[in-house]
């Protein structure tokens, strides 16, 4: 009977250790995904800064063109279209940044849950090892 209990505990400990390894792999995957999201966010912010610099340059250029002769009005229209496109890209970049921040928050929550599960499993494995040692001691006696 004790041998069966010991065998069952060893099987359960092995299963828990496999689950811990699986959680470790999942944790690594989440870490990689989080790092990629952070890198993507940094790239998005860099592109947003470039777009804002371009937009600032366009505003300066627009003021200079308004001072010039009336014949340059067609050029101002073209600049207004470019400005509109830049604003659209800025909005898209801001939306993308917001989505990435949401994904990062979700992944951070998932990682917290994984850490909690991992800690629980470690406690359970430790408890099972103590039980196993006690049962082995009983079997030897």
Short mmCIF file of N, CA and C in Angstrom, two decimals:
data_model
loop_
_atom_site.label_atom_id
_atom_site.label_comp_id
_atom_site.label_asym_id
_atom_site.label_seq_id
_atom_site.Cartn_x
_atom_site.Cartn_y
_atom_site.Cartn_z
N UNK A 1 0.83 -1.20 0.00
CA UNK A 1 0.00 0.00 0.00
C UNK A 1 0.87 1.26 0.00
N UNK A 2 1.88 1.28 0.87
CA UNK A 2 2.76 2.45 0.94
C UNK A 2 3.58 2.58 -0.34
N UNK A 3 3.94 1.43 -0.91
CA UNK A 3 4.69 1.46 -2.16
C UNK A 3 3.83 2.06 -3.27
N UNK A 4 2.54 1.73 -3.27
CA UNK A 4 1.65 2.30 -4.28
C UNK A 4 1.49 3.81 -4.06
N UNK A 5 1.36 4.18 -2.81
CA UNK A 5 1.24 5.61 -2.49
C UNK A 5 2.52 6.34 -2.90
N UNK A 6 3.65 5.71 -2.60
CA UNK A 6 4.94 6.31 -2.97
C UNK A 6 5.05 6.43 -4.49
N UNK A 7 4.63 5.39 -5.19
CA UNK A 7 4.66 5.41 -6.66
C UNK A 7 3.74 6.51 -7.19
N UNK A 8 2.55 6.62 -6.59
CA UNK A 8 1.61 7.66 -7.03
C UNK A 8 2.19 9.05 -6.79
N UNK A 9 2.85 9.23 -5.65
CA UNK A 9 3.47 10.53 -5.35
C UNK A 9 4.62 10.82 -6.31
N UNK A 10 5.40 9.81 -6.63
CA UNK A 10 6.49 10.01 -7.59
C UNK A 10 5.94 10.38 -8.96
N UNK A 11 4.86 9.70 -9.35
CA UNK A 11 4.23 10.02 -10.63
C UNK A 11 3.71 11.46 -10.62
N UNK A 12 3.06 11.82 -9.52
CA UNK A 12 2.53 13.19 -9.42
C UNK A 12 3.67 14.21 -9.43
N UNK A 13 4.77 13.91 -8.73
CA UNK A 13 5.92 14.82 -8.71
C UNK A 13 6.51 14.96 -10.11
N UNK A 14 6.59 13.84 -10.83
CA UNK A 14 7.11 13.89 -12.20
C UNK A 14 6.20 14.73 -13.08
N UNK A 15 4.91 14.54 -12.93
CA UNK A 15 3.94 15.33 -13.71
C UNK A 15 4.07 16.82 -13.38
N UNK A 16 4.21 17.12 -12.11
CA UNK A 16 4.35 18.53 -11.71
C UNK A 16 5.65 19.12 -12.24
N UNK A 17 6.71 18.34 -12.23
CA UNK A 17 7.98 18.83 -12.77
C UNK A 17 7.86 19.09 -14.26
N UNK A 18 7.13 18.21 -14.97
CA UNK A 18 6.91 18.43 -16.40
C UNK A 18 6.08 19.69 -16.61
N UNK A 19 5.08 19.88 -15.77
CA UNK A 19 4.28 21.10 -15.87
C UNK A 19 5.13 22.34 -15.59
N UNK A 20 6.05 22.22 -14.64
CA UNK A 20 6.95 23.35 -14.34
C UNK A 20 7.83 23.65 -15.56
N UNK A 21 8.33 22.61 -16.21
CA UNK A 21 9.15 22.83 -17.40
C UNK A 21 8.32 23.49 -18.50
N UNK A 22 7.09 23.02 -18.66
CA UNK A 22 6.20 23.60 -19.67
C UNK A 22 5.94 25.07 -19.35
N UNK A 23 5.67 25.36 -18.08
CA UNK A 23 5.45 26.76 -17.69
C UNK A 23 6.70 27.59 -17.91
N UNK A 24 7.86 26.99 -17.67
CA UNK A 24 9.11 27.70 -17.93
C UNK A 24 9.25 28.04 -19.39
N UNK A 25 8.91 27.07 -20.27
CA UNK A 25 8.96 27.33 -21.71
C UNK A 25 7.96 28.41 -22.10
N UNK A 26 6.76 28.32 -21.54
CA UNK A 26 5.75 29.35 -21.83
C UNK A 26 6.23 30.71 -21.36
N UNK A 27 6.87 30.73 -20.21
CA UNK A 27 7.39 31.99 -19.66
C UNK A 27 8.43 32.57 -20.61
N UNK A 28 9.32 31.72 -21.13
CA UNK A 28 10.33 32.20 -22.07
C UNK A 28 9.66 32.75 -23.33
N UNK A 29 8.62 32.05 -23.80
CA UNK A 29 7.89 32.53 -24.99
C UNK A 29 7.26 33.89 -24.71
N UNK A 30 6.62 34.02 -23.54
CA UNK A 30 6.01 35.30 -23.19
C UNK A 30 7.08 36.39 -23.06
N UNK A 31 8.24 36.03 -22.49
CA UNK A 31 9.33 37.01 -22.35
C UNK A 31 9.77 37.49 -23.74
N UNK A 32 9.94 36.54 -24.67
CA UNK A 32 10.36 36.89 -26.02
C UNK A 32 9.31 37.76 -26.69
N UNK A 33 8.06 37.38 -26.54
CA UNK A 33 6.97 38.15 -27.13
C UNK A 33 6.92 39.55 -26.55
N UNK A 34 7.11 39.65 -25.23
CA UNK A 34 7.11 40.96 -24.57
C UNK A 34 8.27 41.81 -25.08
N UNK A 35 9.44 41.19 -25.22
CA UNK A 35 10.61 41.93 -25.71
C UNK A 35 10.35 42.43 -27.13
N UNK A 36 9.75 41.57 -27.98
CA UNK A 36 9.44 41.98 -29.35
C UNK A 36 8.44 43.13 -29.35
N UNK A 37 7.45 43.05 -28.47
CA UNK A 37 6.46 44.13 -28.39
C UNK A 37 7.13 45.43 -27.95
N UNK A 38 8.07 45.33 -27.00
CA UNK A 38 8.77 46.53 -26.53
C UNK A 38 9.64 47.10 -27.64
N UNK A 39 10.30 46.23 -28.41
CA UNK A 39 11.12 46.70 -29.52
C UNK A 39 10.24 47.35 -30.59
N UNK A 40 9.09 46.72 -30.85
CA UNK A 40 8.16 47.27 -31.82
C UNK A 40 7.66 48.64 -31.36
N UNK A 41 7.39 48.75 -30.05
CA UNK A 41 6.93 50.03 -29.50
C UNK A 41 8.01 51.10 -29.67
N UNK A 42 9.27 50.72 -29.39
CA UNK A 42 10.37 51.68 -29.53
C UNK A 42 10.50 52.14 -30.98
N UNK A 43 10.37 51.19 -31.93
CA UNK A 43 10.44 51.53 -33.34
C UNK A 43 9.27 52.45 -33.73
N UNK A 44 8.10 52.13 -33.22
CA UNK A 44 6.93 52.95 -33.50
C UNK A 44 7.12 54.37 -32.97
N UNK A 45 7.66 54.47 -31.76
CA UNK A 45 7.90 55.80 -31.17
C UNK A 45 8.95 56.57 -31.97
N UNK A 46 9.96 55.85 -32.47
CA UNK A 46 10.98 56.50 -33.29
C UNK A 46 10.35 57.02 -34.58
N UNK A 47 9.51 56.20 -35.21
CA UNK A 47 8.84 56.62 -36.44
C UNK A 47 7.89 57.78 -36.17
N UNK A 48 7.23 57.76 -35.03
CA UNK A 48 6.34 58.85 -34.67
C UNK A 48 7.13 60.14 -34.50
N UNK A 49 8.30 60.06 -33.86
CA UNK A 49 9.14 61.24 -33.68
C UNK A 49 9.59 61.78 -35.04
N UNK A 50 9.95 60.87 -35.95
CA UNK A 50 10.35 61.31 -37.29
C UNK A 50 9.17 61.99 -38.00
N UNK A 51 8.00 61.38 -37.86
CA UNK A 51 6.82 61.96 -38.50
C UNK A 51 6.51 63.35 -37.94
N UNK A 52 6.67 63.48 -36.63
CA UNK A 52 6.43 64.80 -36.01
C UNK A 52 7.46 65.82 -36.47
N UNK A 53 8.71 65.37 -36.63
CA UNK A 53 9.74 66.28 -37.15
C UNK A 53 9.42 66.70 -38.58
N UNK A 54 8.97 65.73 -39.38
CA UNK A 54 8.57 66.06 -40.75
C UNK A 54 7.40 67.04 -40.76
N UNK A 55 6.46 66.79 -39.86
CA UNK A 55 5.29 67.67 -39.79
C UNK A 55 5.72 69.08 -39.39
N UNK A 56 6.62 69.19 -38.43
CA UNK A 56 7.10 70.51 -38.01
C UNK A 56 7.79 71.22 -39.17
N UNK A 57 8.56 70.44 -39.93
CA UNK A 57 9.21 71.00 -41.11
C UNK A 57 8.21 71.49 -42.14
N UNK A 58 7.13 70.74 -42.28
CA UNK A 58 6.11 71.14 -43.24
C UNK A 58 5.38 72.41 -42.81
N UNK A 59 5.15 72.55 -41.52
CA UNK A 59 4.51 73.78 -41.03
C UNK A 59 5.40 74.99 -41.34
N UNK A 60 6.69 74.85 -41.10
CA UNK A 60 7.63 75.94 -41.38
C UNK A 60 7.61 76.28 -42.86
N UNK A 61 7.61 75.24 -43.66
CA UNK A 61 7.61 75.45 -45.11
C UNK A 61 6.30 76.11 -45.57
N UNK A 62 5.20 75.72 -44.97
CA UNK A 62 3.91 76.30 -45.34
C UNK A 62 3.88 77.81 -45.08
N UNK A 63 4.45 78.22 -43.93
CA UNK A 63 4.49 79.66 -43.60
C UNK A 63 5.33 80.40 -44.64
N UNK A 64 6.47 79.82 -45.03
CA UNK A 64 7.33 80.46 -46.03
C UNK A 64 6.62 80.57 -47.38
N UNK A 65 5.86 79.53 -47.73
CA UNK A 65 5.16 79.55 -49.02
C UNK A 65 4.04 80.58 -49.05
N UNK A 66 3.40 80.83 -47.89
CA UNK A 66 2.33 81.82 -47.83
C UNK A 66 2.86 83.23 -48.11
N UNK A 67 4.12 83.46 -47.77
CA UNK A 67 4.73 84.77 -47.98
C UNK A 67 5.05 84.96 -49.47
N UNK A 68 5.30 83.87 -50.18
CA UNK A 68 5.68 83.97 -51.60
C UNK A 68 4.49 84.35 -52.47
N UNK A 69 4.75 84.46 -53.75
CA UNK A 69 3.76 84.93 -54.73
C UNK A 69 2.58 83.98 -54.87
N UNK A 70 1.49 84.50 -55.39
CA UNK A 70 0.25 83.76 -55.53
C UNK A 70 0.43 82.53 -56.44
N UNK A 71 1.33 82.58 -57.36
CA UNK A 71 1.57 81.46 -58.30
C UNK A 71 2.03 80.19 -57.61
N UNK A 72 2.46 80.29 -56.34
CA UNK A 72 2.93 79.11 -55.62
C UNK A 72 1.82 78.41 -54.83
N UNK A 73 0.57 78.83 -55.03
CA UNK A 73 -0.53 78.25 -54.27
C UNK A 73 -0.71 76.75 -54.57
N UNK A 74 -0.42 76.33 -55.80
CA UNK A 74 -0.53 74.91 -56.12
C UNK A 74 0.46 74.09 -55.29
N UNK A 75 1.61 74.65 -55.04
CA UNK A 75 2.60 73.96 -54.20
C UNK A 75 2.09 73.85 -52.76
N UNK A 76 1.40 74.90 -52.30
CA UNK A 76 0.82 74.84 -50.95
C UNK A 76 -0.23 73.74 -50.85
N UNK A 77 -1.01 73.54 -51.91
CA UNK A 77 -2.01 72.48 -51.90
C UNK A 77 -1.34 71.11 -51.78
N UNK A 78 -0.25 70.95 -52.52
CA UNK A 78 0.49 69.68 -52.44
C UNK A 78 1.03 69.45 -51.02
N UNK A 79 1.56 70.52 -50.43
CA UNK A 79 2.07 70.41 -49.06
C UNK A 79 0.96 70.06 -48.07
N UNK A 80 -0.23 70.62 -48.30
CA UNK A 80 -1.36 70.33 -47.42
C UNK A 80 -1.71 68.84 -47.50
N UNK A 81 -1.63 68.27 -48.69
CA UNK A 81 -1.90 66.83 -48.84
C UNK A 81 -0.84 65.99 -48.11
N UNK A 82 0.39 66.41 -48.22
CA UNK A 82 1.46 65.69 -47.50
C UNK A 82 1.24 65.80 -46.00
N UNK A 83 0.86 66.99 -45.57
CA UNK A 83 0.58 67.20 -44.14
C UNK A 83 -0.55 66.29 -43.67
N UNK A 84 -1.59 66.18 -44.50
CA UNK A 84 -2.72 65.31 -44.16
C UNK A 84 -2.24 63.86 -44.04
N UNK A 85 -1.44 63.43 -45.00
CA UNK A 85 -0.90 62.07 -44.95
C UNK A 85 -0.06 61.86 -43.69
N UNK A 86 0.72 62.85 -43.31
CA UNK A 86 1.55 62.73 -42.11
C UNK A 86 0.69 62.66 -40.85
N UNK A 87 -0.37 63.45 -40.83
CA UNK A 87 -1.27 63.39 -39.68
C UNK A 87 -1.92 62.02 -39.58
N UNK A 88 -2.31 61.48 -40.76
CA UNK A 88 -2.89 60.14 -40.76
C UNK A 88 -1.88 59.12 -40.24
N UNK A 89 -0.65 59.24 -40.70
CA UNK A 89 0.39 58.31 -40.23
C UNK A 89 0.64 58.51 -38.74
N UNK A 90 0.60 59.75 -38.28
CA UNK A 90 0.77 60.00 -36.84
C UNK A 90 -0.36 59.35 -36.05
N UNK A 91 -1.59 59.49 -36.56
CA UNK A 91 -2.72 58.85 -35.89
C UNK A 91 -2.56 57.34 -35.89
N UNK A 92 -2.16 56.80 -37.03
CA UNK A 92 -1.96 55.35 -37.12
C UNK A 92 -0.86 54.90 -36.15
N UNK A 93 0.21 55.67 -36.09
CA UNK A 93 1.31 55.33 -35.17
C UNK A 93 0.85 55.43 -33.72
N UNK A 94 0.05 56.45 -33.41
CA UNK A 94 -0.46 56.60 -32.04
C UNK A 94 -1.38 55.44 -31.70
N UNK A 95 -2.24 55.04 -32.66
CA UNK A 95 -3.12 53.89 -32.44
C UNK A 95 -2.31 52.62 -32.25
N UNK A 96 -1.29 52.45 -33.07
CA UNK A 96 -0.43 51.26 -32.97
C UNK A 96 0.28 51.24 -31.62
N UNK A 97 0.77 52.38 -31.19
CA UNK A 97 1.44 52.47 -29.88
C UNK A 97 0.47 52.10 -28.76
N UNK A 98 -0.75 52.61 -28.87
CA UNK A 98 -1.76 52.30 -27.85
C UNK A 98 -2.07 50.80 -27.83
N UNK A 99 -2.21 50.19 -29.03
CA UNK A 99 -2.45 48.74 -29.09
C UNK A 99 -1.28 47.97 -28.48
N UNK A 100 -0.07 48.39 -28.81
CA UNK A 100 1.11 47.69 -28.28
C UNK A 100 1.20 47.82 -26.77
N UNK A 101 0.85 48.98 -26.24
CA UNK A 101 0.85 49.15 -24.79
C UNK A 101 -0.18 48.24 -24.14
N UNK A 102 -1.35 48.11 -24.80
CA UNK A 102 -2.37 47.19 -24.29
C UNK A 102 -1.89 45.76 -24.32
N UNK A 103 -1.24 45.37 -25.41
CA UNK A 103 -0.70 44.01 -25.50
C UNK A 103 0.37 43.77 -24.45
N UNK A 104 1.22 44.78 -24.23
CA UNK A 104 2.26 44.64 -23.21
C UNK A 104 1.65 44.47 -21.82
N UNK A 105 0.59 45.23 -21.55
CA UNK A 105 -0.08 45.10 -20.25
C UNK A 105 -0.69 43.71 -20.10
N UNK A 106 -1.32 43.23 -21.17
CA UNK A 106 -1.92 41.89 -21.14
C UNK A 106 -0.85 40.83 -20.92
N UNK A 107 0.28 40.97 -21.61
CA UNK A 107 1.36 39.99 -21.45
C UNK A 107 1.97 40.08 -20.07
N UNK A 108 2.04 41.27 -19.52
CA UNK A 108 2.58 41.41 -18.16
C UNK A 108 1.66 40.70 -17.17
N UNK A 109 0.34 40.85 -17.36
CA UNK A 109 -0.61 40.16 -16.49
C UNK A 109 -0.46 38.65 -16.63
N UNK A 110 -0.32 38.18 -17.87
CA UNK A 110 -0.16 36.75 -18.11
C UNK A 110 1.11 36.24 -17.45
N UNK A 111 2.17 37.03 -17.52
CA UNK A 111 3.43 36.63 -16.88
C UNK A 111 3.28 36.57 -15.37
N UNK A 112 2.54 37.51 -14.80
CA UNK A 112 2.30 37.49 -13.36
C UNK A 112 1.55 36.22 -12.96
N UNK A 113 0.56 35.85 -13.78
CA UNK A 113 -0.18 34.61 -13.51
C UNK A 113 0.72 33.39 -13.62
N UNK A 114 1.57 33.40 -14.64
CA UNK A 114 2.51 32.28 -14.80
C UNK A 114 3.47 32.18 -13.62
N UNK A 115 3.95 33.35 -13.17
CA UNK A 115 4.85 33.34 -12.02
C UNK A 115 4.15 32.78 -10.78
N UNK A 116 2.90 33.17 -10.60
CA UNK A 116 2.15 32.68 -9.44
C UNK A 116 1.95 31.17 -9.55
N UNK A 117 1.57 30.69 -10.75
CA UNK A 117 1.41 29.25 -10.95
C UNK A 117 2.73 28.52 -10.72
N UNK A 118 3.79 29.08 -11.22
CA UNK A 118 5.11 28.47 -11.06
C UNK A 118 5.48 28.38 -9.58
N UNK A 119 5.24 29.45 -8.84
CA UNK A 119 5.54 29.45 -7.40
C UNK A 119 4.70 28.39 -6.69
N UNK A 120 3.42 28.28 -7.04
CA UNK A 120 2.55 27.28 -6.42
C UNK A 120 3.07 25.87 -6.71
N UNK A 121 3.48 25.65 -7.95
CA UNK A 121 4.00 24.33 -8.32
C UNK A 121 5.29 24.02 -7.56
N UNK A 122 6.13 25.00 -7.38
CA UNK A 122 7.37 24.77 -6.63
C UNK A 122 7.05 24.38 -5.19
N UNK A 123 6.08 25.04 -4.60
CA UNK A 123 5.69 24.71 -3.23
C UNK A 123 5.14 23.29 -3.18
N UNK A 124 4.29 22.92 -4.17
CA UNK A 124 3.70 21.59 -4.22
C UNK A 124 4.77 20.53 -4.41
N UNK A 125 5.74 20.79 -5.28
CA UNK A 125 6.83 19.83 -5.50
C UNK A 125 7.64 19.66 -4.22
N UNK A 126 7.93 20.74 -3.53
CA UNK A 126 8.67 20.66 -2.27
C UNK A 126 7.90 19.84 -1.24
N UNK A 127 6.60 20.09 -1.16
CA UNK A 127 5.76 19.34 -0.23
C UNK A 127 5.76 17.86 -0.58
N UNK A 128 5.64 17.55 -1.85
CA UNK A 128 5.63 16.16 -2.29
C UNK A 128 6.98 15.47 -2.03
N UNK A 129 8.04 16.21 -2.18
CA UNK A 129 9.36 15.63 -1.90
C UNK A 129 9.49 15.28 -0.41
N UNK A 130 8.98 16.18 0.43
CA UNK A 130 9.01 15.90 1.88
C UNK A 130 8.17 14.67 2.18
N UNK A 131 6.99 14.59 1.57
CA UNK A 131 6.13 13.43 1.77
C UNK A 131 6.82 12.15 1.28
N UNK A 132 7.46 12.25 0.12
CA UNK A 132 8.16 11.11 -0.45
C UNK A 132 9.26 10.63 0.49
N UNK A 133 10.04 11.58 1.01
CA UNK A 133 11.11 11.21 1.93
C UNK A 133 10.55 10.55 3.19
N UNK A 134 9.43 11.07 3.67
CA UNK A 134 8.81 10.47 4.87
C UNK A 134 8.33 9.06 4.57
N UNK A 135 7.70 8.88 3.39
CA UNK A 135 7.23 7.55 3.02
C UNK A 135 8.39 6.58 2.80
N UNK A 136 9.45 7.07 2.19
CA UNK A 136 10.63 6.21 2.00
C UNK A 136 11.21 5.81 3.34
N UNK A 137 11.22 6.72 4.28
CA UNK A 137 11.72 6.43 5.61
C UNK A 137 10.85 5.38 6.28
N UNK A 138 9.51 5.52 6.12
CA UNK A 138 8.58 4.53 6.69
C UNK A 138 8.80 3.17 6.04
N UNK A 139 9.03 3.14 4.74
CA UNK A 139 9.22 1.89 4.04
C UNK A 139 10.50 1.21 4.52
N UNK A 140 11.55 1.97 4.77
CA UNK A 140 12.82 1.40 5.24
C UNK A 140 12.70 0.87 6.65
N UNK A 141 11.83 1.47 7.44
CA UNK A 141 11.68 1.04 8.84
C UNK A 141 10.76 -0.09 8.90
#
